[in-house]
mmCIF file of C-alpha atoms and ligand atoms in Angstrom:
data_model
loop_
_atom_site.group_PDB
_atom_site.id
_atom_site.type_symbol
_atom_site.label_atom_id
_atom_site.label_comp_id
_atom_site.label_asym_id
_atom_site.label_seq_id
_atom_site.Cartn_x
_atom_site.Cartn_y
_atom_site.Cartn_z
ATOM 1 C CA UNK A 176 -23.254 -9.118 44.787
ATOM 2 C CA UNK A 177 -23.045 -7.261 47.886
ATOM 3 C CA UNK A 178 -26.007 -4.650 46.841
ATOM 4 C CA UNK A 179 -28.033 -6.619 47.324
ATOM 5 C CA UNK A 180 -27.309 -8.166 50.902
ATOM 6 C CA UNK A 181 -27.644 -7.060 54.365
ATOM 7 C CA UNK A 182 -25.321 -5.196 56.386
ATOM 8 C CA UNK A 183 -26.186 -6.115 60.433
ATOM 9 C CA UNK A 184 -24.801 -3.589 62.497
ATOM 10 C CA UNK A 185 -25.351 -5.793 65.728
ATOM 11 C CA UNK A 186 -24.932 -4.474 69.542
ATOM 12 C CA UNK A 187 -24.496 -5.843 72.845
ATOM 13 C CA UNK A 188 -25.255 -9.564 72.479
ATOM 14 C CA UNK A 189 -24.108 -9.412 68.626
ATOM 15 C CA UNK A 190 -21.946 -12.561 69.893
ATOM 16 C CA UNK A 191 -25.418 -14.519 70.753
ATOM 17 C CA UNK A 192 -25.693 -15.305 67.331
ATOM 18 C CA UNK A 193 -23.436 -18.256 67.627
ATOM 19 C CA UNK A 194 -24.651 -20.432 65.279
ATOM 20 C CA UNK A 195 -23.306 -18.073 62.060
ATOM 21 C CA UNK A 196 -21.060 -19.480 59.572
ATOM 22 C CA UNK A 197 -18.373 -16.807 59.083
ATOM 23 C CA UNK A 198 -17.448 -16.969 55.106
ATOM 24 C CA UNK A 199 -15.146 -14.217 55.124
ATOM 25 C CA UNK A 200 -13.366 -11.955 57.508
ATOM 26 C CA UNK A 201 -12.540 -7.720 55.988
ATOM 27 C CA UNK A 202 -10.398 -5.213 57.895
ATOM 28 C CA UNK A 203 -11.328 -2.147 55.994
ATOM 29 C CA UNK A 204 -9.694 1.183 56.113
ATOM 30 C CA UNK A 205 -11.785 4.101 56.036
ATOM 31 C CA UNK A 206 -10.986 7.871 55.408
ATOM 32 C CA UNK A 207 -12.367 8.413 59.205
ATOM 33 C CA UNK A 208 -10.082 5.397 60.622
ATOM 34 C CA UNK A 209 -10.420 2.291 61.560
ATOM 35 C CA UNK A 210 -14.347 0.535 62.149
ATOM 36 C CA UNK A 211 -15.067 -0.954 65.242
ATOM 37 C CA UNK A 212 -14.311 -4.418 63.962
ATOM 38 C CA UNK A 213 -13.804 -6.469 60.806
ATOM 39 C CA UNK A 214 -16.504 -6.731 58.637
ATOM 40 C CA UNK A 215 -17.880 -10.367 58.859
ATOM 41 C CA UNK A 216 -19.236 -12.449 55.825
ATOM 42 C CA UNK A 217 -21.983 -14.934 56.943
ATOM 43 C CA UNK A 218 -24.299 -17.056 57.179
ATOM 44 C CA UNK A 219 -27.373 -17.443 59.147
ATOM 45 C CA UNK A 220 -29.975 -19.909 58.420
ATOM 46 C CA UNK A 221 -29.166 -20.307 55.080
ATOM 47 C CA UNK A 222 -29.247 -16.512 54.117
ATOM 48 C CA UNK A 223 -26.164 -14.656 53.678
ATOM 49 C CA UNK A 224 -25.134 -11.288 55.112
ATOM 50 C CA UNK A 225 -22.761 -8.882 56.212
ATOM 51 C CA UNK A 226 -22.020 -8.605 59.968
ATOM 52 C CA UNK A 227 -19.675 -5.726 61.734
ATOM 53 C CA UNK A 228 -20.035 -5.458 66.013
ATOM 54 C CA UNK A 229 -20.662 -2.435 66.575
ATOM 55 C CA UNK A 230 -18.749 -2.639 70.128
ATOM 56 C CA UNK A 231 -15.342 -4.491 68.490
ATOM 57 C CA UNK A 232 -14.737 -7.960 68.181
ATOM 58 C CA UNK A 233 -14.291 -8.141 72.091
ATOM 59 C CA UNK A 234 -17.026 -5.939 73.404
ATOM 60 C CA UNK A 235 -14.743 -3.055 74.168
ATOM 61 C CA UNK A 236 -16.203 0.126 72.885
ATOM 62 C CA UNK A 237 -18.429 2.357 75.297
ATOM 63 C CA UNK A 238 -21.113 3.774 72.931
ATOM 64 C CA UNK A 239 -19.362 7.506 73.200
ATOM 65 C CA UNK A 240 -16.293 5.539 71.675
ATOM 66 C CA UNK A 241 -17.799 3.699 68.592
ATOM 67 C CA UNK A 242 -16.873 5.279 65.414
ATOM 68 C CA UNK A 243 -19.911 5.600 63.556
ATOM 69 C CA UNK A 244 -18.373 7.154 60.865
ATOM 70 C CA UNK A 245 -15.996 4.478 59.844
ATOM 71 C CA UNK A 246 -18.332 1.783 60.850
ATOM 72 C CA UNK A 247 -21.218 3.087 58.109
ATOM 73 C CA UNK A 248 -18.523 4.222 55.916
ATOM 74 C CA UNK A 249 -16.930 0.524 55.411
ATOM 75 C CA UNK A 250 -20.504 -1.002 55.169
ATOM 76 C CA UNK A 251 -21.144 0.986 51.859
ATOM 77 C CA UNK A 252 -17.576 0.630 50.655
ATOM 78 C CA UNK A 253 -18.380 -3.139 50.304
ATOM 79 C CA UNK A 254 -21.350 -2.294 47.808
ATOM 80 C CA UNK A 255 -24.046 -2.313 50.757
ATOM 81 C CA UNK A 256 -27.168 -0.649 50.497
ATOM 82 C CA UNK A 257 -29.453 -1.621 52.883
ATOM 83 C CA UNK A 258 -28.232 -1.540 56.620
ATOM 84 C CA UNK A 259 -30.118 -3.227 60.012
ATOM 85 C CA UNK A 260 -29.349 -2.001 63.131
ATOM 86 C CA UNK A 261 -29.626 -4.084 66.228
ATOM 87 C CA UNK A 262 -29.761 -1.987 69.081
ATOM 88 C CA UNK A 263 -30.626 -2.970 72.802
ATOM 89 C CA UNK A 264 -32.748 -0.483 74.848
ATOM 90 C CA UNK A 265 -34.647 -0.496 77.952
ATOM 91 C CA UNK A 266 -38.502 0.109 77.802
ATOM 92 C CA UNK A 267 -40.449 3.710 79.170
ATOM 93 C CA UNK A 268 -43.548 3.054 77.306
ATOM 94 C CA UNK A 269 -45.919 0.736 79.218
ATOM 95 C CA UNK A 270 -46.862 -2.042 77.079
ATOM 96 C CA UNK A 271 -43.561 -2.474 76.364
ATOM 97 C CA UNK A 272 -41.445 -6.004 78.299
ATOM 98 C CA UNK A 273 -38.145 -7.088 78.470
ATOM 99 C CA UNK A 274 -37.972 -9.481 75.682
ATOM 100 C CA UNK A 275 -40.006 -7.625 73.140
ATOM 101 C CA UNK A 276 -38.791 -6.751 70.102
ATOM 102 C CA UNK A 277 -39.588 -2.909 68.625
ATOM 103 C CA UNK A 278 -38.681 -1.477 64.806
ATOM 104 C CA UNK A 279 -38.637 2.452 65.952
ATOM 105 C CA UNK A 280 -39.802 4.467 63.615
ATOM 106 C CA UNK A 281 -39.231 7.629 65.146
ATOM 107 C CA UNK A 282 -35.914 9.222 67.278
ATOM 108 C CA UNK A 283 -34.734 11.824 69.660
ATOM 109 C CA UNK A 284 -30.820 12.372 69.732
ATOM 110 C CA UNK A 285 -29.803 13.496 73.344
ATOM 111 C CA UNK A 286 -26.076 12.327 72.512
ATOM 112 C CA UNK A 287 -23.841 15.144 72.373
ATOM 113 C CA UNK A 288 -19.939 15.017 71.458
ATOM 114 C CA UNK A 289 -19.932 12.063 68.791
ATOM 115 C CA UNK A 290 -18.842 13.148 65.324
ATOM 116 C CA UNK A 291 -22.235 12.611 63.524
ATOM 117 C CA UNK A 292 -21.872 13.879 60.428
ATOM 118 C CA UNK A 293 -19.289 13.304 56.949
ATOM 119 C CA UNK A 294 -19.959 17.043 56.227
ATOM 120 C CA UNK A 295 -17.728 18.863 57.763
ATOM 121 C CA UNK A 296 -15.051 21.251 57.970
ATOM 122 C CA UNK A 297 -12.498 18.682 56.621
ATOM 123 C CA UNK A 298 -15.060 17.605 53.988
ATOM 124 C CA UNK A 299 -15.798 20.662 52.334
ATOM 125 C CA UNK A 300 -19.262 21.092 52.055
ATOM 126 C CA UNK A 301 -22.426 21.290 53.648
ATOM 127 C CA UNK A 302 -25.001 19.067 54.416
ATOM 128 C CA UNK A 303 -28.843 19.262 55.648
ATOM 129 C CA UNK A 304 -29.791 15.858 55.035
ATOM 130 C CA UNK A 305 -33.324 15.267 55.534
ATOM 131 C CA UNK A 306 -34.269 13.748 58.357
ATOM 132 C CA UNK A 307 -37.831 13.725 59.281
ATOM 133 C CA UNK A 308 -38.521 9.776 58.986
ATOM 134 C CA UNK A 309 -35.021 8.694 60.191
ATOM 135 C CA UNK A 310 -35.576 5.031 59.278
ATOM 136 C CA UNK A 311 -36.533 3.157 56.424
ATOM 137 C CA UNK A 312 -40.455 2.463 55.904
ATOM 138 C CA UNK A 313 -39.174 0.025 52.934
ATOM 139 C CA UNK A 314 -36.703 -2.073 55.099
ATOM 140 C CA UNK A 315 -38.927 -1.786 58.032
ATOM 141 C CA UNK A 316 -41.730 -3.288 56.228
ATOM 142 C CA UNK A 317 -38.999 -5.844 55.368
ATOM 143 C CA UNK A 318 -38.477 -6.911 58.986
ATOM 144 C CA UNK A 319 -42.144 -6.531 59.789
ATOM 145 C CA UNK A 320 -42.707 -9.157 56.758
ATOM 146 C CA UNK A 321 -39.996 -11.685 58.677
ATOM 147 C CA UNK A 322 -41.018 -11.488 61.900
ATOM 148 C CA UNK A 323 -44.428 -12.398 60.729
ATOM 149 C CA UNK A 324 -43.287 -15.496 59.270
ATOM 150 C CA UNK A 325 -41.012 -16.445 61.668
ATOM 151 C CA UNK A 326 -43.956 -15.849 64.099
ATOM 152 C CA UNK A 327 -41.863 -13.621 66.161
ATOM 153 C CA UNK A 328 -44.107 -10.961 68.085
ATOM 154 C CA UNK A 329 -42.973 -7.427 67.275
ATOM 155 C CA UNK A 330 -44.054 -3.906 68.402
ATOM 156 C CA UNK A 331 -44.077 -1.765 65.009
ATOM 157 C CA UNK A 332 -43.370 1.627 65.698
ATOM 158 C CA UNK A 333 -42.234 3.832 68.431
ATOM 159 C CA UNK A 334 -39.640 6.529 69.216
ATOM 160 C CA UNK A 335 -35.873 5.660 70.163
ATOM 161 C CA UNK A 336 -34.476 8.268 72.380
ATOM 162 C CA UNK A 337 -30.710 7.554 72.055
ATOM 163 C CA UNK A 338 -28.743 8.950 74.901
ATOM 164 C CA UNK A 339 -25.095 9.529 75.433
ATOM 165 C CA UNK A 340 -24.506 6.828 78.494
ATOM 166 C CA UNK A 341 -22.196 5.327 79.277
ATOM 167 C CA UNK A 342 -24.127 5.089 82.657
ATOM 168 C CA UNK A 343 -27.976 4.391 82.753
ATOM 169 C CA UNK A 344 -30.076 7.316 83.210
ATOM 170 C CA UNK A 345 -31.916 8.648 86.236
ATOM 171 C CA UNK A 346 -35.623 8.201 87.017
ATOM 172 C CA UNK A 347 -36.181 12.078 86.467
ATOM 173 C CA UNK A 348 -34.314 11.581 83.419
ATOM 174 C CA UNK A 349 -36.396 8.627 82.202
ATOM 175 C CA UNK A 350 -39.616 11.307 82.502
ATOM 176 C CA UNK A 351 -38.494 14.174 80.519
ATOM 177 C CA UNK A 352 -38.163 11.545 77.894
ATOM 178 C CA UNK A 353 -41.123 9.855 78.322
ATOM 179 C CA UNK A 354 -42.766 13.539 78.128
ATOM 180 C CA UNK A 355 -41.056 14.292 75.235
ATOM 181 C CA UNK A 356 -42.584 10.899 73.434
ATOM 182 C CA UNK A 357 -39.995 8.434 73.632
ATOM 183 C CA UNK A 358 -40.832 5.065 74.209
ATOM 184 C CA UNK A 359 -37.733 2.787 74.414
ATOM 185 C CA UNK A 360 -34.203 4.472 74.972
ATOM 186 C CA UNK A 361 -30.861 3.386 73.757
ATOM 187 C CA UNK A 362 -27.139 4.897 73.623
ATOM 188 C CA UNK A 363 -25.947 3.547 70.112
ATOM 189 C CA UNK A 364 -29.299 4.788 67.805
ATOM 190 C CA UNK A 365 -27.458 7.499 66.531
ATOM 191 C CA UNK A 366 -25.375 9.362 64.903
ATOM 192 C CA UNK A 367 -25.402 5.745 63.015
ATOM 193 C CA UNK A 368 -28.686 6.299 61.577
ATOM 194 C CA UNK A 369 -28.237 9.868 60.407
ATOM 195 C CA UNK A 370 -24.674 8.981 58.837
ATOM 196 C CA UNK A 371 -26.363 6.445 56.864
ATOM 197 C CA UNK A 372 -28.917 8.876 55.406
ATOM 198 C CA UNK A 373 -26.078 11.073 54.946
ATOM 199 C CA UNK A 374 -24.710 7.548 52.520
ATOM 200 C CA UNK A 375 -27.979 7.625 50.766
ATOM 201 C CA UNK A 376 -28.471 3.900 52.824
ATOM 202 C CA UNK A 377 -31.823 2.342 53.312
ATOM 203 C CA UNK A 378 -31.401 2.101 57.171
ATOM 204 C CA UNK A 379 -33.828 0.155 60.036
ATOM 205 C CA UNK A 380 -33.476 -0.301 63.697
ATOM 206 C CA UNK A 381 -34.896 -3.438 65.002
ATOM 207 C CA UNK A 382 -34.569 -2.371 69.064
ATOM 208 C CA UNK A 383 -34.255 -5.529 71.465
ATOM 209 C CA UNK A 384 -35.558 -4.788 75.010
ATOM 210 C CA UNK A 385 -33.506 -6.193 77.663
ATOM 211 C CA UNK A 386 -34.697 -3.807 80.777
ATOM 212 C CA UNK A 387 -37.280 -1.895 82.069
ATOM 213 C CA UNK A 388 -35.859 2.161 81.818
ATOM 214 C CA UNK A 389 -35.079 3.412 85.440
ATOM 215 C CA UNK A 390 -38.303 4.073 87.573
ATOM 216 C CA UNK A 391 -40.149 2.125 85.426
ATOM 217 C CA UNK A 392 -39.627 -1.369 86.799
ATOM 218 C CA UNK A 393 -40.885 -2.843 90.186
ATOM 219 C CA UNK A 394 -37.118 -2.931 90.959
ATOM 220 C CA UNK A 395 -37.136 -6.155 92.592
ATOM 221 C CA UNK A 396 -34.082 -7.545 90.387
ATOM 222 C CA UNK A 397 -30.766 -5.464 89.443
ATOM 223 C CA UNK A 398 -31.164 -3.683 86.144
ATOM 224 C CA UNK A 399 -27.927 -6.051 85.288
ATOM 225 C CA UNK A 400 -29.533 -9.196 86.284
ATOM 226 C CA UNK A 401 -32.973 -8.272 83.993
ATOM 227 C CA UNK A 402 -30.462 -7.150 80.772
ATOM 228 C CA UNK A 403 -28.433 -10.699 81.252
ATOM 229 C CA UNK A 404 -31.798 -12.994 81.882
ATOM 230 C CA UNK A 405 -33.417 -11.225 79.074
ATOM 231 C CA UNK A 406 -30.937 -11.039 76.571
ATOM 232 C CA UNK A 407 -30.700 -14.724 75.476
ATOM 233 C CA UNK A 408 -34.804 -14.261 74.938
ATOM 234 C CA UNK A 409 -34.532 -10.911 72.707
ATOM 235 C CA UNK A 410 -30.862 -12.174 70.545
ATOM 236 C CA UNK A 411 -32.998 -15.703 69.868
ATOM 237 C CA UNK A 412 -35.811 -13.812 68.583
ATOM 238 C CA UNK A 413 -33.733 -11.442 66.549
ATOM 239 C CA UNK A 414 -31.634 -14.793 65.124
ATOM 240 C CA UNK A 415 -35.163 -16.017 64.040
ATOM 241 C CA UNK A 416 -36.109 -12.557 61.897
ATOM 242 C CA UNK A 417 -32.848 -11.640 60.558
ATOM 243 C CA UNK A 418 -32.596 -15.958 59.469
ATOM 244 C CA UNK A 419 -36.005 -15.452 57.711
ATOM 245 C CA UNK A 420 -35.119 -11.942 56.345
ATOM 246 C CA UNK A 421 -31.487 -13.286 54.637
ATOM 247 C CA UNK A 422 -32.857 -16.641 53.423
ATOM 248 C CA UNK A 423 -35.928 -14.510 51.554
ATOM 249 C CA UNK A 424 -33.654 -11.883 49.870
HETATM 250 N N1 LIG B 728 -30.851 2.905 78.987
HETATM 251 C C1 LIG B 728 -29.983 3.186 77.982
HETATM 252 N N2 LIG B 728 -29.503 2.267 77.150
HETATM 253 C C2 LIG B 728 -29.904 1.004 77.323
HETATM 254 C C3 LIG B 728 -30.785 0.631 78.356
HETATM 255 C C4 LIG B 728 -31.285 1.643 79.225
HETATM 256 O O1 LIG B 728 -32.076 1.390 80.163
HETATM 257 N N3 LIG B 728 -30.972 -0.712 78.257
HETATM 258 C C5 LIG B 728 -30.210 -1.136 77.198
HETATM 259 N N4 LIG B 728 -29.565 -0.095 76.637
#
């Protein structure tokens, strides 16, 4: 049954989606230890789906410390095919507002020091897994479908540069990135999303924006303040998409 649900790989603000009915509750062991939490069976709006936090149960896990490995790893052990990633990021493209909800479809890894890959020396073998559309176009045109009925506004497209954290970047920092074509920027994008081509795993980001990237808002209000006012906004509309997406499956 589980091949054809959902796994939601949710981020910071995973616990504003309070109104799930949990069906089931897995600790799974993996080969590459244990996942960041147990693997939750719900239900959202009438859809079912698999939830794990990608942070731990109590928010504890600095992105550097998630073990994206395991995490992907017990996804697909349940049967799981197609995987969603929420991930929050602050906005360098103008255009872009706290708020706003983005499917990347592009990404530049600046993380460095995160085991990102199954193929390794302990595996055996060797893998170049092919990587030039990291994401999905099939599930992405999934979420793009949901969102439109569920009347949520979404930016379709755009490049996630994922960066190591855990501290925010600098404003000089900010605009190499935004030279180099990123538009939103994140610290949990990847390895997640290569591992799960690695798995053969349909595999979509849908990117909540809570800030404006350093240097790139009027700085009148804390970078904290803007993620906590605007992450209520961004988790609602994500509820709404991932409710429509689960109920039409
Ligand atoms: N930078 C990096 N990661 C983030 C940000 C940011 O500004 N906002 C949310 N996650």
């Amino acid at each position: 049954m589980s091949g054809a649900l959902i796994g939601v790989i949710g981020g910071s603000g995973m616990d504003r989606l309070h109104d799930m009915k949990v069906l089931g509750r897995q600790v799974i062991p993996t080969p590459f230890g244990p996942p960041s939490a147990p693997v939750i069976h719900g239900s959202l709006g009438g859809g079912e789906g698999f939830f794990l936090a990608r942070h731990g149960s109590g928010h504890t896990l600095a992105p550097h410390e998630v073990n994206y490995r395991a995490n992907v790893w017990a996804l697909q052990s349940l049967g799981i095919r197609r995987i969603i990633a929420i991930n929050t990021v602050g906005a360098i493209r103008a255009g872009l507002a706290p708020g706003d909800l983005l499917l990347p479809d592009q990404i530049v890894d600046y993380t460095w020091g995160r085991a990102h890959t199954f193929h390794d020396g302990a595996s055996g073998s060797v893998l170049h897994v092919d990587f030039s559309e990291p994401y999905s176009a099939g599930l992405r045109g999934m979420l793009r479908l949901a969102a439109g009925a569920a009347e949520v506004p979404l930016h379709d497209g755009g490049t996630y540069g994922a960066t190591q954290g855990p501290r925010l970047e600098s404003r000089s920092e900010i605009d190499r990135m935004e030279r180099d074509g990123c538009d939103v920027v994140g610290m949990t994008g990847m390895p997640e999303a290569a591992l799960s081509r690695e798995l053969g795993l349909e595999y979509a980001s849908c990117c909540v924006v809570v800030n404006m990237a350093a240097g790139r808002g009027d700085g009148s209000e804390g970078i904290h303040a803007e993620i906590d006012r605007f992450m209520d906004l961004g988790m609602s509309r994500v509820r709404a998409v991932l409710e429509r997406l689960m109920r039409d499956l």
